[in-house]
XYZ file of N, CA and C in Angstrom:
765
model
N 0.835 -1.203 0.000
C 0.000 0.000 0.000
C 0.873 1.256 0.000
N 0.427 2.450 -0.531
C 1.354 3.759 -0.804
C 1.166 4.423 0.563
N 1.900 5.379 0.560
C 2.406 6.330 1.800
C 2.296 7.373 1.126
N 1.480 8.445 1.614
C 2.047 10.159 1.247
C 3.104 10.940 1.610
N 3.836 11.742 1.444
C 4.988 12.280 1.721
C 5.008 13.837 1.277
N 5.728 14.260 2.264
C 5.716 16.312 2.236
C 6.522 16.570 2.837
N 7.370 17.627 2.273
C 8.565 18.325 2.416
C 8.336 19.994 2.380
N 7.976 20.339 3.325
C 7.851 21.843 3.295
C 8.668 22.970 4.035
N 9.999 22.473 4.520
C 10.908 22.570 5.492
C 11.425 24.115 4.875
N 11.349 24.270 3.694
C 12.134 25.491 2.912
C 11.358 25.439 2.148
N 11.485 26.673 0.734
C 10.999 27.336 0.038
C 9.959 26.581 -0.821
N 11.292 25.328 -0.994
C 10.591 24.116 -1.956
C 9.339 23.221 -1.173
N 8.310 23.231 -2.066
C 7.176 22.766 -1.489
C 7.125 21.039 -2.353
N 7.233 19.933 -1.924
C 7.059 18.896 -2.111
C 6.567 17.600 -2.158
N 5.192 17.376 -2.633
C 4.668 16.405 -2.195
C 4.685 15.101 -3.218
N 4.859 14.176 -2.428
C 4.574 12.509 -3.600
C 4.141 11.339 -3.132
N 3.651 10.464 -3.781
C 3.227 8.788 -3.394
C 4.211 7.708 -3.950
N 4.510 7.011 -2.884
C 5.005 5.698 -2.847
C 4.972 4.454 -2.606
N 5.148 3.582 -3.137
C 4.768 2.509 -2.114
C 5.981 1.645 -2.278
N 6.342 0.523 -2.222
C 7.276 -0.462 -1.517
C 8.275 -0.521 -3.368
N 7.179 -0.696 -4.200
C 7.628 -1.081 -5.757
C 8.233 0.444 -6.357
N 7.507 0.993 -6.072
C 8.076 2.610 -6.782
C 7.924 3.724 -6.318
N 8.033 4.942 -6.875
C 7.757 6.668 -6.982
C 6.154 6.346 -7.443
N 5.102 6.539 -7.277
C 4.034 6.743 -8.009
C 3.445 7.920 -8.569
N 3.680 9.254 -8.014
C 3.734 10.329 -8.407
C 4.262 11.424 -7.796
N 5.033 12.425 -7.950
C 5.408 13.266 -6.958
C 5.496 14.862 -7.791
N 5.389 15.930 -7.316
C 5.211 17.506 -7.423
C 6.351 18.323 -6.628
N 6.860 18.796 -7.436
C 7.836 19.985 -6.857
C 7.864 21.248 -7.630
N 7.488 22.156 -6.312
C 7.506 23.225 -6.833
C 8.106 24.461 -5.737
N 8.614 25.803 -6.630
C 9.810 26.595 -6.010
C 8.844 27.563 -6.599
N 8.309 28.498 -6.070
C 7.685 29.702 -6.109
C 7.424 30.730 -5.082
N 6.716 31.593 -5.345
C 6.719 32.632 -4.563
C 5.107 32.365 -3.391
N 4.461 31.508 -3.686
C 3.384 31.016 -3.007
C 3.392 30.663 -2.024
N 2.637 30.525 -0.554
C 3.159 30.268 0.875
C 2.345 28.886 0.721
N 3.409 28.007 1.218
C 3.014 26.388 1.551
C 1.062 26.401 2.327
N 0.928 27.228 2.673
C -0.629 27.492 3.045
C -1.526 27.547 1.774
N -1.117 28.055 1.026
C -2.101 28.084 -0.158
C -1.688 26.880 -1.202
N -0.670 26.451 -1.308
C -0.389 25.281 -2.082
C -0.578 23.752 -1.636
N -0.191 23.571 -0.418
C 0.205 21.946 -0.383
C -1.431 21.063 -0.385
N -2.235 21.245 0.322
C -3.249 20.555 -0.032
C -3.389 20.562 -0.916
N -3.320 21.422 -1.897
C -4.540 21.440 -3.596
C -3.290 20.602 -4.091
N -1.573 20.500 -3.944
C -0.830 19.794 -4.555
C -1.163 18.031 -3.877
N -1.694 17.939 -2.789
C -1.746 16.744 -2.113
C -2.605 16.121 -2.779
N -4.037 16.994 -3.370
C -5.168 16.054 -4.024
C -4.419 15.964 -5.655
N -4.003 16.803 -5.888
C -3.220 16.408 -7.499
C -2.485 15.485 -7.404
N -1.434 14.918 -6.769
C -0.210 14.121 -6.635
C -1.476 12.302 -6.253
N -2.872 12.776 -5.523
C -2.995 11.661 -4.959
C -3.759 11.042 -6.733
N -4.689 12.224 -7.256
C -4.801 12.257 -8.330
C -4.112 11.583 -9.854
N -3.029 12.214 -9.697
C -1.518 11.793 -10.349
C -1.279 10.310 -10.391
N -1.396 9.849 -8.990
C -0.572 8.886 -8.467
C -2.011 7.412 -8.953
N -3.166 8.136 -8.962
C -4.410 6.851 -8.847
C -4.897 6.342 -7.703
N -4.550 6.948 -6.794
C -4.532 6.641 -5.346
C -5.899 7.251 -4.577
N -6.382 6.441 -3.891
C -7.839 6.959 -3.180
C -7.261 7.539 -1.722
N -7.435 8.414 -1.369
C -7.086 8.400 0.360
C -7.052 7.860 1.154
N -7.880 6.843 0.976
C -8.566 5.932 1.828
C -7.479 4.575 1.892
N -6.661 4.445 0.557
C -5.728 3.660 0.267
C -4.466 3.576 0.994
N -4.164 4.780 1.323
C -2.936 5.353 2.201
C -2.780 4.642 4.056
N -1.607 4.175 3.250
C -0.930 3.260 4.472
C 0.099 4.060 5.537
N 0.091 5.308 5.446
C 0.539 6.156 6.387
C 1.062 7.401 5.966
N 1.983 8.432 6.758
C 2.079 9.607 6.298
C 3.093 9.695 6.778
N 4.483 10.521 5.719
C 5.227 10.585 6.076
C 6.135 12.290 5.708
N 6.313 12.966 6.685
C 6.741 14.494 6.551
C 8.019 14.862 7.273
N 8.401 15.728 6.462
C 10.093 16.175 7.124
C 9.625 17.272 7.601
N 10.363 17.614 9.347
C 10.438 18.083 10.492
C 10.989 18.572 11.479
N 12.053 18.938 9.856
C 12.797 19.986 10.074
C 14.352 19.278 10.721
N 15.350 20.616 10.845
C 14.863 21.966 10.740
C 14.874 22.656 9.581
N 14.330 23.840 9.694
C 14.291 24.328 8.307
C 12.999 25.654 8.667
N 12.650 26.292 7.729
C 11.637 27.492 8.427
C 10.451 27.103 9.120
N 10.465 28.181 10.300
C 9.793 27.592 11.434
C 7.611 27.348 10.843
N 7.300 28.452 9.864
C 6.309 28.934 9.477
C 6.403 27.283 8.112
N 6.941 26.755 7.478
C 6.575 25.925 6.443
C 6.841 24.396 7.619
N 7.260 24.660 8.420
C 7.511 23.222 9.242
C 6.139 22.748 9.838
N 5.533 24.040 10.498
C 4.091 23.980 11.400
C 3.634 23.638 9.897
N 3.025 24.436 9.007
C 2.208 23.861 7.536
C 2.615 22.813 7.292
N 3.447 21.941 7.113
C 3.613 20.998 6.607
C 3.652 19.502 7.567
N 3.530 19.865 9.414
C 3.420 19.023 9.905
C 1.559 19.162 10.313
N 1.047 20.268 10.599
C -0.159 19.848 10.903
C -0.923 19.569 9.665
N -0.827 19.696 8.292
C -1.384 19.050 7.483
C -1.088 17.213 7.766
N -0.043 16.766 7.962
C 0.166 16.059 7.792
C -0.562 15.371 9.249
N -0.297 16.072 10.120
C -1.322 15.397 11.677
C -2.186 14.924 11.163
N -3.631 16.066 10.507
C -4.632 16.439 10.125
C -4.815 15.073 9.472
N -4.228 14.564 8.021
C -4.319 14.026 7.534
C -4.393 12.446 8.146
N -3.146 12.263 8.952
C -3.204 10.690 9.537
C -4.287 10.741 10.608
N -4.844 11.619 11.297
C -5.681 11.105 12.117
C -7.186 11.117 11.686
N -7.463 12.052 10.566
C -8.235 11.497 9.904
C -8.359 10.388 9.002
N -7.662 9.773 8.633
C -7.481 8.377 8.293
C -7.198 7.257 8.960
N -6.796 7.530 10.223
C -6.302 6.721 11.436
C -5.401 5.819 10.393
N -4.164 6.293 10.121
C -2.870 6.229 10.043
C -1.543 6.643 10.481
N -0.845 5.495 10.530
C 0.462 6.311 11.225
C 1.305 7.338 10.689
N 1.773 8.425 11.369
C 2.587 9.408 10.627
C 3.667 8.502 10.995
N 4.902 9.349 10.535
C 6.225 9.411 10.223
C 7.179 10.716 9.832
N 8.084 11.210 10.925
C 8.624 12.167 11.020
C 10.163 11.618 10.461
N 10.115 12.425 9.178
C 11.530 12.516 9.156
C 12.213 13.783 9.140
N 13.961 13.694 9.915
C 14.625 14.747 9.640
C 14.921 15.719 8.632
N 14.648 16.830 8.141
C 15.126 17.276 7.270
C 16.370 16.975 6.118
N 16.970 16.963 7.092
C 18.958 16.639 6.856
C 19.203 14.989 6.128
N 18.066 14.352 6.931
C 18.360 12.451 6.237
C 17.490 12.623 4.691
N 16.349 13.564 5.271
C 15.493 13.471 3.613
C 16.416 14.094 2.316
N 17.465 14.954 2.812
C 18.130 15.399 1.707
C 19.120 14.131 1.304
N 19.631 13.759 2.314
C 20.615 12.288 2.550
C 20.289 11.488 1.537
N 19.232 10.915 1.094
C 18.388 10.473 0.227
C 18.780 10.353 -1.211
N 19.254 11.604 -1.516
C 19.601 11.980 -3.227
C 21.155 11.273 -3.092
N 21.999 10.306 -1.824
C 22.498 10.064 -2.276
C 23.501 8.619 -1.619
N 22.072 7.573 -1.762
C 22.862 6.461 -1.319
C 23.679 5.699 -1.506
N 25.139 5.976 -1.336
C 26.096 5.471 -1.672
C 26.965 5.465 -0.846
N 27.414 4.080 -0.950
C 28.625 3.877 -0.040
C 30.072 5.001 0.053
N 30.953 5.023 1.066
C 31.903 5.732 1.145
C 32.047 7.303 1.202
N 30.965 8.103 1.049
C 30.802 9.272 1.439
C 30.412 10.102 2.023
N 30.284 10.807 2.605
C 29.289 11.510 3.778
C 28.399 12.942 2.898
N 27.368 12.570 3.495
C 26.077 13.732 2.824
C 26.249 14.895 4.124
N 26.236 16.198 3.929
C 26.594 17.193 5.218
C 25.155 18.093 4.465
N 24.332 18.686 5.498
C 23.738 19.746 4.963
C 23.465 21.099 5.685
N 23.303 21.821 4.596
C 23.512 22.789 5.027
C 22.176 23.595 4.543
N 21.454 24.096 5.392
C 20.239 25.172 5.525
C 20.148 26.081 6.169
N 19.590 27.028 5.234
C 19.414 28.132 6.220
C 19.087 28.631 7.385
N 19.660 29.205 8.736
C 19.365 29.052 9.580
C 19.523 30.525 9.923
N 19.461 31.791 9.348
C 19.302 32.807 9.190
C 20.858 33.878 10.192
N 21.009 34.789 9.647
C 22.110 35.655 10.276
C 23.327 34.808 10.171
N 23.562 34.124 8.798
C 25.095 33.966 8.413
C 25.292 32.577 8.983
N 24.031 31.930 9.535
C 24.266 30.524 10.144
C 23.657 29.259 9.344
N 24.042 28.084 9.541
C 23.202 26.966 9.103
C 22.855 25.935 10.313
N 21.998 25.639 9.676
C 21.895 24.019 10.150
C 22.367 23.106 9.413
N 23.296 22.007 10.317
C 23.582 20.957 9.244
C 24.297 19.749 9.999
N 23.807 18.795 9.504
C 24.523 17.296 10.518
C 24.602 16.572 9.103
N 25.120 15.159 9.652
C 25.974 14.664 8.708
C 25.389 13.366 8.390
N 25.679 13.000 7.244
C 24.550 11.199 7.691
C 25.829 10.431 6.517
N 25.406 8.743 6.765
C 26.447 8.175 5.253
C 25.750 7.075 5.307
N 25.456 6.395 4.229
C 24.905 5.168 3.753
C 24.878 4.158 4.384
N 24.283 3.192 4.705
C 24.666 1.899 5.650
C 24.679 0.713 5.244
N 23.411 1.041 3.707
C 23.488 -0.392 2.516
C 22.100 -0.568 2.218
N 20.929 0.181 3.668
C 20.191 0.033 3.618
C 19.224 0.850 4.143
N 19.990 1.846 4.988
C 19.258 3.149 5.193
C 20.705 4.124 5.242
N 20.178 5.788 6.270
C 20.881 6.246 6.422
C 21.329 5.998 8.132
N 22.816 6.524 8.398
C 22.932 6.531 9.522
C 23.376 8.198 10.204
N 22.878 8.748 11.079
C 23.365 9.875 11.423
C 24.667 10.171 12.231
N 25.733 10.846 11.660
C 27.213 10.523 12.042
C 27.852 11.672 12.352
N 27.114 12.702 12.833
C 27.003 14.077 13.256
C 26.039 14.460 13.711
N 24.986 15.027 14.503
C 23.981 15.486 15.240
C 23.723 16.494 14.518
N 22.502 17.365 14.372
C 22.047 18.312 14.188
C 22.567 19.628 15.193
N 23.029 20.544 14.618
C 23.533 21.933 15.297
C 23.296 23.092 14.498
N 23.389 24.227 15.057
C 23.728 25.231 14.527
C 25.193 26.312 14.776
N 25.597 26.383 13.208
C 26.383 27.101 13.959
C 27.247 27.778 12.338
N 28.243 28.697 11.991
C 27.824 29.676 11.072
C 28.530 29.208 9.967
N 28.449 29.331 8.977
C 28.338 28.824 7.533
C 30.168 27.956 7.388
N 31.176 29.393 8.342
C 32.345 29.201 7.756
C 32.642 27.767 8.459
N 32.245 27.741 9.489
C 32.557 26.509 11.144
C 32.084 25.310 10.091
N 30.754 25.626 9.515
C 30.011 24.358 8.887
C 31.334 23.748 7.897
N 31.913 24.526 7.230
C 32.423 24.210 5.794
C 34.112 23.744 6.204
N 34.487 24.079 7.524
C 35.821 23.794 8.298
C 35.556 22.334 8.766
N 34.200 22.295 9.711
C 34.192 20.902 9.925
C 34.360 19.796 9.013
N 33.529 20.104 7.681
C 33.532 19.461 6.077
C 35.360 19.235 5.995
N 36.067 20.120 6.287
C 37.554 20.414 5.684
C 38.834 19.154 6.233
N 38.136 18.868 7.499
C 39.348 17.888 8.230
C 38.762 16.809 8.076
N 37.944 16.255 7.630
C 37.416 14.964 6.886
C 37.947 14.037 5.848
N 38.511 12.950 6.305
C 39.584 12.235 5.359
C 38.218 11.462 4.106
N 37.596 11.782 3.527
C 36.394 11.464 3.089
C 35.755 12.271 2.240
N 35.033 12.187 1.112
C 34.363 13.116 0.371
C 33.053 12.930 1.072
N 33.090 14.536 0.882
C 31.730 14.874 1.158
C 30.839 15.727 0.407
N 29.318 15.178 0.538
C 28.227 15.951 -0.377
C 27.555 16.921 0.408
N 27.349 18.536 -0.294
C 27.181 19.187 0.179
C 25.390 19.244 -0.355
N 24.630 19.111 0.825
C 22.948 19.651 0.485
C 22.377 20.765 1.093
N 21.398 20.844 0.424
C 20.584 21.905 0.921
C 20.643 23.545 0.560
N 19.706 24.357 1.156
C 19.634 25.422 0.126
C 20.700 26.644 0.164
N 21.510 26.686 1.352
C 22.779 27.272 1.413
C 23.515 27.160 0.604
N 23.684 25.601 -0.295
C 24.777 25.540 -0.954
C 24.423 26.107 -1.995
N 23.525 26.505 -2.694
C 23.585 27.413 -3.428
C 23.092 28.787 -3.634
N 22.884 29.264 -2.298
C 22.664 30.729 -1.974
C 24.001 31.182 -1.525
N 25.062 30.482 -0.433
C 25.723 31.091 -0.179
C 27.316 30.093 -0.482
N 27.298 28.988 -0.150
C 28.491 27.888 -0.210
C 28.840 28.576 -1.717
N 28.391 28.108 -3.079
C 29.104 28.438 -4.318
C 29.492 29.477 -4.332
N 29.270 30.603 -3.687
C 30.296 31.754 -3.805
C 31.593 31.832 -2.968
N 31.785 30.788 -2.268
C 33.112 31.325 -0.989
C 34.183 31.181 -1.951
N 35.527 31.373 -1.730
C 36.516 31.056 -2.844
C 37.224 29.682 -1.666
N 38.227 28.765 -2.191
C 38.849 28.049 -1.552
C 38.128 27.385 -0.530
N 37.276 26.609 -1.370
C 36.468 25.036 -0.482
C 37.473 23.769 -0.365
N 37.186 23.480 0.518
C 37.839 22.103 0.675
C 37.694 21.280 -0.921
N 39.117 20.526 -1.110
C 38.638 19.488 -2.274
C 37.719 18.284 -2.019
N 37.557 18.130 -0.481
C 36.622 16.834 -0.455
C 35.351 17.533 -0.241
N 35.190 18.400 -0.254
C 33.723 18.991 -0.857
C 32.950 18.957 -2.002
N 32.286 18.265 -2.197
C 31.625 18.054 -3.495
C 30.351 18.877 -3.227
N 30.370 19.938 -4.624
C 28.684 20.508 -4.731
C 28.520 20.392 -5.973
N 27.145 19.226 -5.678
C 26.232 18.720 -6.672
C 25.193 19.838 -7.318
N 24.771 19.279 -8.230
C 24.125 19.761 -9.631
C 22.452 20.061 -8.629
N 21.944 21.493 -8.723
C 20.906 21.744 -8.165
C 20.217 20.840 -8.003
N 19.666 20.390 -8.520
C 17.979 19.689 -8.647
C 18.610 18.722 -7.654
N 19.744 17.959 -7.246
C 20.389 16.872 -6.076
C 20.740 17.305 -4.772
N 20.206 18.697 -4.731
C 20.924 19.089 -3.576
C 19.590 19.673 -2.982
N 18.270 19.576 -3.357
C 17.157 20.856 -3.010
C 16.203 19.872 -2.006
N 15.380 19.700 -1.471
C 14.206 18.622 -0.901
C 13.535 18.175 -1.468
N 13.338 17.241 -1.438
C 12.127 15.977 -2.658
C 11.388 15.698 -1.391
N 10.233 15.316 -2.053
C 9.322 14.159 -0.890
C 9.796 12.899 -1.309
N 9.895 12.488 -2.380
C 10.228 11.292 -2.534
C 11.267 10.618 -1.581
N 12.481 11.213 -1.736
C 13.001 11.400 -0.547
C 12.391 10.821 0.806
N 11.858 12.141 1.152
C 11.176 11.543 2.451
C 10.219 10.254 2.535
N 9.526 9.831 1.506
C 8.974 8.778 1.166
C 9.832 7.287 1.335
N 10.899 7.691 0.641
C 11.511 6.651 0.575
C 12.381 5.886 2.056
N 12.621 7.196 2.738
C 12.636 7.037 4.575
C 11.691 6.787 5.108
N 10.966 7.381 4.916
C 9.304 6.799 5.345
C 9.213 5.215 5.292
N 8.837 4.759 4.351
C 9.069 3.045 3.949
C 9.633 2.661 4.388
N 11.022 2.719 4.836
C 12.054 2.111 5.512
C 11.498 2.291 7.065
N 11.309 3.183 7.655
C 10.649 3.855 9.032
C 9.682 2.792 9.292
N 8.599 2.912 8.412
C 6.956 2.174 8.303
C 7.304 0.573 8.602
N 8.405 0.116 7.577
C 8.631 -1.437 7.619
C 9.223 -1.468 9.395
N 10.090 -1.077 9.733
C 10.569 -0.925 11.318
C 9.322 -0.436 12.103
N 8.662 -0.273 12.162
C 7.794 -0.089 13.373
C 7.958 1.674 13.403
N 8.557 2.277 13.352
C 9.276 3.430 13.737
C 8.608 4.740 13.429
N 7.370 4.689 14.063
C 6.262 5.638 13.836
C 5.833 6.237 15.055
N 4.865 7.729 14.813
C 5.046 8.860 15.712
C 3.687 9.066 16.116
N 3.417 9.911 16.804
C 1.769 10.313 17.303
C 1.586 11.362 17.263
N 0.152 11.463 16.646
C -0.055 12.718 16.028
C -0.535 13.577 17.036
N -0.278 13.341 18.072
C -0.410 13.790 19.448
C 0.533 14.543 20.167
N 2.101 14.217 20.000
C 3.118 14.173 20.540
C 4.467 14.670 19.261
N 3.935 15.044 17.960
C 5.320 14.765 17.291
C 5.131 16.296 16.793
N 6.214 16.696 17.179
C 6.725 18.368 16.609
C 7.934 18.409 15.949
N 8.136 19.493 15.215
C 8.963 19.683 14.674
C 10.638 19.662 15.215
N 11.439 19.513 14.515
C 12.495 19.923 14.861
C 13.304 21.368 15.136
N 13.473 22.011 15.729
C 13.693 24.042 15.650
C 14.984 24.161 15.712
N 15.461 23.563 16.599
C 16.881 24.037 17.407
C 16.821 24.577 17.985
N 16.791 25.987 17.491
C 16.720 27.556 18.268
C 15.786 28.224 17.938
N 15.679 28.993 18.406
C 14.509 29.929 19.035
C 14.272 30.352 17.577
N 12.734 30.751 17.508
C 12.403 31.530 15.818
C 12.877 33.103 16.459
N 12.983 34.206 15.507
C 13.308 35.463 15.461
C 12.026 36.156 16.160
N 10.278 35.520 15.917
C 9.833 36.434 17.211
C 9.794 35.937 18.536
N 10.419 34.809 18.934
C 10.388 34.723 20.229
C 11.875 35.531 20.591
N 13.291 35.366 19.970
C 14.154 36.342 20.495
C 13.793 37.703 20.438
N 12.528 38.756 19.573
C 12.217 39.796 19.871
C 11.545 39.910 20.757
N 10.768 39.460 21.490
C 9.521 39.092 22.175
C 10.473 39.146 23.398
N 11.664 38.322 23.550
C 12.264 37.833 25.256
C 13.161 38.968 25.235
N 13.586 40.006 24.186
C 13.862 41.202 24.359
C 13.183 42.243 24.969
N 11.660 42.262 24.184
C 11.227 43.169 24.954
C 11.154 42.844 26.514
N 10.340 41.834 26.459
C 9.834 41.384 27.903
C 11.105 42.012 28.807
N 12.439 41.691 28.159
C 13.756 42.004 29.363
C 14.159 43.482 29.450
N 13.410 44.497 28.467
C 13.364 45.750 28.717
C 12.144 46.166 29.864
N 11.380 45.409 29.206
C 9.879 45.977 30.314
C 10.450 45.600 31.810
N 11.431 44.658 31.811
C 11.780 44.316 33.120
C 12.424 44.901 33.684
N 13.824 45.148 32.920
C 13.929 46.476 33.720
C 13.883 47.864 33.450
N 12.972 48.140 32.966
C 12.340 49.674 32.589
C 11.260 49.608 34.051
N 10.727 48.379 34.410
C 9.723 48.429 36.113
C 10.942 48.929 36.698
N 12.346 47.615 36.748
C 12.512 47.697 38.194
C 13.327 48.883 38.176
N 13.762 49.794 37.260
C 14.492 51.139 37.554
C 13.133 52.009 38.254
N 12.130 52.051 37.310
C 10.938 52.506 38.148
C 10.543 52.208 39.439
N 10.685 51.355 39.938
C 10.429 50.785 41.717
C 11.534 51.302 42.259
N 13.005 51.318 41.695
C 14.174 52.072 42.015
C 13.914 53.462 42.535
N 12.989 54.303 41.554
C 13.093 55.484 41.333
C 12.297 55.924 42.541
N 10.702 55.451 42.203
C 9.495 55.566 43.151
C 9.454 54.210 43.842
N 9.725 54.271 45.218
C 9.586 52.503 45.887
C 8.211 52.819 45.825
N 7.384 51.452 45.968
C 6.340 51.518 47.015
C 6.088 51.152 48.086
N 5.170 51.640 48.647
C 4.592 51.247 50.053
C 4.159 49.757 50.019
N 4.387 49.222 50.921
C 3.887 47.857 51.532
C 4.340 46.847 50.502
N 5.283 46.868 49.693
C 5.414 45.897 48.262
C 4.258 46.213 47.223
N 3.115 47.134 47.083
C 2.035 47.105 46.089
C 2.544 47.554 45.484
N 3.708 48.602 44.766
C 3.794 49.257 43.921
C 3.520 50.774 43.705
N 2.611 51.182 44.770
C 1.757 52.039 44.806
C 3.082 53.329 45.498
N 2.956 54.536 45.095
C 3.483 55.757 45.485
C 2.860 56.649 46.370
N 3.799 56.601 47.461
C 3.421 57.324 48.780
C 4.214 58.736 49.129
């Protein structure tokens, strides 16, 4: 039976069907459209595409980051939405393994790299096992040059993914030679991809609750660090004020 699959982690919006024998249909698209107005109407096309009834679907499987905090929530509560109205199991995969994906092959390490805003990425490391991926670096953040140094002392070629490498990685001068950057379309998010982890996940037992499964973040989105800014001005913008005027009895109140 097929599995649905969605990748909405970044810009690229991705959805497809799979099942154990093949790709059955899959949609990618890079536009200026917010994953809110696209991925369902792409979910009934792809299921469309694919010949597939809803009802057919043997579980759900979505990447969960990290990756933008606003396409991660869209693309995981559709995907809640979806398995528990079908009473099917989801399946959370990492961002970083779904890119891993474009490249199972022995002897090399897949590193990725995404945007993680103000000159930083996210990026951990994964390498082939024969039969899935294995993760051989943890997920971190930390800033583009650190990312591409760690890549540098690696007795090993490595594949560079994700959407940094070609917003910001192809311009640095003097990359490591065991850096390999692949040909766009191998380096961007597929669902298939995630599909194809999915299946592997689904056959293992290795499924999530649509109760309990959130995204991956790392760090804080940009309005909660504005937000714990203000709050730490209002804090002490009071307590210079209680400084200034005490009050009586602890109320606050000016006597």
């Amino acid at each position: 039976m097929p599995i649905l699959a969605m990748d909405t982690a970044t810009m690229v919006s991705s959805v497809a069907v799979a099942d154990n024998k093949k790709l059955l249909a899959e949609l990618i698209v890079e536009n200026k459209l917010t994953h809110s107005e696209t991925l369902l109407p792409h979910v009934e096309q792809v299921l469309n595409m694919a010949g597939t009834k809803k009802e057919d679907l043997e579980a759900v499987a979505v990447s969960i980051g990290p990756g933008s905090f606003t396409g991660l929530r869209i693309g995981l509560a559709a995907a809640k939405a979806i398995a528990y109205g079908l009473n099917i199991p989801i399946i959370g995969i990492p961002t970083m393994e779904g890119l891993a994906w474009h490249y199972p092959v022995p002897g090399i390490r897949v590193a990725g790299f995404i945007d993680a805003q103000k000159g930083n990425v996210y990026t951990a490391h994964y390498k082939w096992n024969g039969s899935s991926f294995d993760e051989v670096k943890s997920i971190e953040v930390v800033s583009l040059e650190d990312a591409v140094n760690i890549c540098s002392v690696l007795d090993e070629p490595v594949m560079a993914v994700g959407d940094m490498v070609s917003k910001k990685l192809t311009r640095l001068d003097n990359l490591p030679e065991n850096l390999i950057i692949p040909p766009k379309h191998t380096m961007m998010p597929r669902a298939a991809n995630i599909a194809m982890a999915g299946l592997k996940k689904l056959a293992a037992g290795n499924v999530g609750s649509v109760m309990d499964m959130e995204p991956i973040y790392i760090r804080k989105s940009e309005a909660e660090v504005l937000w714990e800014k203000r709050q730490e001005k209002l804090t002490s913008s009071l307590s210079q004020t209680a400084d200034t005027f005490p009050g009586g009895e602890g109320n606050g109140s000016i006597k």
